[in-house]
CSV table of C-alpha atoms in Angstrom, one decimal:
chain,number,residue,atom,x,y,z
A,1,PHE,CA,0.0,0.0,0.0
A,2,GLU,CA,3.0,2.2,0.2
A,3,MET,CA,3.6,3.0,-3.4
A,4,GLY,CA,5.2,6.4,-3.6
A,5,PRO,CA,8.5,6.8,-5.5
A,6,ALA,CA,10.7,6.4,-2.4
A,7,ASP,CA,8.6,3.4,-1.3
A,8,LEU,CA,8.9,1.8,-4.7
A,9,GLU,CA,12.7,2.2,-4.6
A,10,ARG,CA,12.8,0.7,-1.1
A,11,HIS,CA,10.7,-2.3,-2.3
A,12,LEU,CA,13.1,-2.9,-5.2
A,13,ALA,CA,16.1,-2.7,-2.9
A,14,ARG,CA,14.5,-5.3,-0.6
A,15,LEU,CA,13.8,-7.6,-3.6
A,16,ARG,CA,17.3,-7.3,-4.8
A,17,ARG,CA,18.6,-8.3,-1.3
A,18,PHE,CA,16.1,-11.1,-0.7
A,19,ARG,CA,16.4,-12.6,-4.3
A,20,PRO,CA,13.0,-14.3,-4.4
A,21,ARG,CA,12.3,-17.0,-7.0
A,22,VAL,CA,8.6,-16.0,-7.1
A,23,ILE,CA,6.8,-12.8,-6.5
A,24,TYR,CA,3.1,-12.6,-5.8
A,25,GLY,CA,1.1,-9.4,-6.0
A,26,TYR,CA,-1.8,-7.4,-7.3
A,27,PRO,CA,-1.3,-6.7,-11.0
A,28,SER,CA,-1.9,-2.9,-10.5
A,29,ALA,CA,0.8,-2.8,-7.8
A,30,LEU,CA,3.2,-5.0,-9.7
A,31,ALA,CA,2.8,-2.9,-12.9
A,32,LEU,CA,3.5,0.3,-10.9
A,33,LEU,CA,6.6,-1.3,-9.4
A,34,ALA,CA,7.6,-2.5,-12.9
A,35,ARG,CA,7.1,1.0,-14.4
A,36,HIS,CA,9.2,2.5,-11.7
A,37,ALA,CA,11.9,-0.1,-12.2
A,38,ALA,CA,11.9,0.3,-16.0
A,39,GLU,CA,12.4,4.1,-15.6
A,40,ARG,CA,15.6,3.2,-13.7
A,41,GLY,CA,16.9,0.6,-16.1
A,42,GLY,CA,14.8,-2.5,-15.1
A,43,ALA,CA,14.6,-4.8,-12.1
A,44,ARG,CA,16.1,-8.1,-13.3
A,45,LEU,CA,16.4,-10.1,-10.1
A,46,ALA,CA,18.9,-12.9,-9.8
A,47,GLY,CA,17.0,-16.2,-9.4
A,48,LEU,CA,13.5,-14.7,-10.1
A,49,ARG,CA,11.6,-17.3,-12.2
A,50,LEU,CA,8.0,-16.2,-12.0
A,51,VAL,CA,5.7,-13.2,-11.1
A,52,VAL,CA,2.2,-14.3,-10.1
A,53,ALA,CA,-0.5,-11.7,-10.6
A,54,THR,CA,-3.4,-12.4,-8.2
A,55,GLY,CA,-6.4,-10.6,-6.7
A,56,GLU,CA,-7.3,-8.6,-9.8
A,57,THR,CA,-7.6,-9.3,-13.5
A,58,VAL,CA,-4.2,-8.8,-15.1
A,59,THR,CA,-4.3,-7.0,-18.5
A,60,ASP,CA,-2.1,-7.8,-21.4
A,61,ASP,CA,-0.3,-4.4,-21.0
A,62,GLN,CA,0.4,-5.1,-17.4
A,63,ARG,CA,1.6,-8.6,-18.2
A,64,ARG,CA,4.1,-7.3,-20.8
A,65,GLN,CA,5.2,-4.4,-18.6
A,66,ILE,CA,5.9,-6.7,-15.6
A,67,GLY,CA,7.6,-9.4,-17.7
A,68,ALA,CA,9.8,-6.9,-19.4
A,69,ALA,CA,10.9,-5.1,-16.2
A,70,PHE,CA,11.6,-8.3,-14.2
A,71,GLY,CA,12.8,-10.4,-17.1
A,72,CYS,CA,10.7,-13.5,-16.3
A,73,ALA,CA,7.3,-15.1,-17.0
A,74,VAL,CA,4.1,-13.7,-15.5
A,75,ALA,CA,1.3,-16.0,-14.6
A,76,ALA,CA,-2.3,-15.3,-13.4
A,77,GLU,CA,-3.9,-16.9,-10.5
A,78,TYR,CA,-7.7,-17.0,-10.0
A,79,GLY,CA,-9.5,-17.5,-6.7
A,80,ALA,CA,-12.0,-16.2,-4.3
A,81,ARG,CA,-11.7,-15.7,-0.5
A,82,GLU,CA,-14.7,-17.9,0.1
A,83,VAL,CA,-13.4,-21.0,-1.8
A,84,GLY,CA,-9.7,-20.3,-2.0
A,85,LEU,CA,-7.5,-20.9,-5.1
A,86,ILE,CA,-9.5,-21.9,-8.1
A,87,ALA,CA,-7.1,-21.9,-11.0
A,88,HIS,CA,-3.5,-21.2,-11.9
A,89,GLN,CA,-2.0,-20.3,-15.3
A,90,CYS,CA,0.5,-22.7,-16.8
A,91,PRO,CA,3.4,-21.6,-19.0
A,92,HIS,CA,1.2,-22.3,-22.1
A,93,GLY,CA,-1.2,-19.6,-20.9
A,94,THR,CA,-4.1,-21.9,-19.9
A,95,LEU,CA,-5.8,-21.2,-16.6
A,96,HIS,CA,-6.1,-24.7,-15.1
A,97,VAL,CA,-8.8,-25.4,-12.5
A,98,LEU,CA,-7.4,-27.1,-9.4
A,99,ALA,CA,-10.0,-29.8,-9.7
A,100,PRO,CA,-8.8,-31.9,-6.8
A,101,HIS,CA,-9.5,-28.9,-4.5
A,102,VAL,CA,-12.5,-27.2,-6.0
A,103,HIS,CA,-15.3,-28.3,-8.3
A,104,VAL,CA,-16.2,-25.7,-10.8
A,105,GLU,CA,-19.3,-25.4,-13.0
A,106,LEU,CA,-20.4,-22.8,-15.4
A,107,TRP,CA,-24.1,-21.9,-15.2
A,108,SER,CA,-26.6,-19.9,-17.2
A,109,ASP,CA,-30.3,-19.8,-16.4
A,110,ASP,CA,-29.6,-21.9,-13.2
A,111,ARG,CA,-28.2,-24.9,-15.1
A,112,PRO,CA,-24.7,-25.9,-16.4
A,113,VAL,CA,-23.6,-24.7,-19.8
A,114,GLY,CA,-21.6,-26.8,-22.3
A,115,PRO,CA,-18.3,-26.2,-24.0
A,116,GLY,CA,-17.8,-22.9,-25.7
A,117,ARG,CA,-20.7,-21.2,-23.9
A,118,VAL,CA,-20.3,-18.4,-21.4
A,119,GLY,CA,-21.6,-19.1,-17.9
A,120,GLU,CA,-21.4,-17.8,-14.4
A,121,VAL,CA,-18.6,-19.5,-12.3
A,122,VAL,CA,-20.2,-21.7,-9.6
A,123,CYS,CA,-17.8,-23.4,-7.1
A,124,THR,CA,-18.0,-26.1,-4.5
A,125,ALA,CA,-15.0,-26.2,-2.2
A,126,LEU,CA,-13.7,-29.7,-1.7
A,127,ASN,CA,-11.3,-29.1,1.2
A,128,THR,CA,-13.6,-27.4,3.7
A,129,ARG,CA,-15.1,-29.8,6.2
A,130,ALA,CA,-16.6,-27.4,8.9
A,131,GLN,CA,-18.9,-25.5,6.6
A,132,PRO,CA,-18.4,-26.3,2.9
A,133,LEU,CA,-19.8,-23.9,0.3
A,134,ILE,CA,-21.8,-25.9,-2.2
A,135,HIS,CA,-22.7,-24.3,-5.6
A,136,TYR,CA,-21.3,-20.9,-4.5
A,137,ARG,CA,-22.0,-18.3,-7.2
A,138,LEU,CA,-19.0,-16.0,-7.7
A,139,GLY,CA,-20.5,-13.6,-10.1
A,140,ASP,CA,-17.7,-14.1,-12.7
A,141,LEU,CA,-18.3,-15.1,-16.3
A,142,ALA,CA,-16.2,-17.7,-18.0
A,143,ARG,CA,-16.1,-20.5,-20.6
A,144,TRP,CA,-14.3,-23.8,-20.7
A,145,GLY,CA,-11.0,-23.8,-22.4
A,146,ASP,CA,-9.7,-26.2,-25.0
A,147,ALA,CA,-9.8,-29.9,-24.0
A,148,ALA,CA,-6.1,-30.4,-24.0
A,149,CYS,CA,-3.3,-28.0,-23.1
A,150,GLY,CA,0.3,-28.3,-24.5
A,151,CYS,CA,1.6,-28.4,-21.0
A,152,GLY,CA,0.2,-31.9,-20.4
A,153,LEU,CA,-1.7,-31.2,-17.2
A,154,PRO,CA,-5.0,-33.2,-17.1
A,155,LEU,CA,-6.8,-30.3,-15.3
A,156,PRO,CA,-9.6,-28.5,-17.1
A,157,GLY,CA,-8.9,-25.1,-18.6
A,158,LEU,CA,-11.0,-22.0,-17.9
A,159,ARG,CA,-11.3,-18.7,-19.8
A,160,LEU,CA,-12.5,-15.7,-17.8
A,161,ASP,CA,-14.7,-13.4,-19.8
A,162,ALA,CA,-15.9,-10.9,-17.1
A,163,GLY,CA,-15.6,-10.4,-13.4
A,164,LYS,CA,-18.1,-9.7,-10.7
A,165,THR,CA,-21.3,-9.3,-12.7
A,166,LEU,CA,-23.5,-9.6,-9.6
């Protein structure tokens, strides 16, 4: 939340000292840090392999800006506080649903939609025993991705179309 020029410089200095392999953050904050770093010659960090954008939709411009400044891949993560992590993006760009932990359905008019059709994301958390959420409507719109991804993961792919329509 401290994102003034001096704060950004301090964040970059800490990252250089810590030398993380992965950085997690909001896309808007990561893009601001990346822009600040680019204005000062970049922020290539030794050992950094991935920047994970989470909590907001990452735009193509933000992804390019973050990747260029930090010199590594940028992956999106999709989740909700109520059900946890739902999907993670692989190196091929597919947002894979973490099916062993959450059951995802896409609904329209209160029933599941088929491949290629847009539907509202509806989740059932599979790891919550005390009070599981069953058929929890997130208010996001998505469609199922292609059947097979080049990365080889057997997890279903999801394509987000719009967020928080409720």
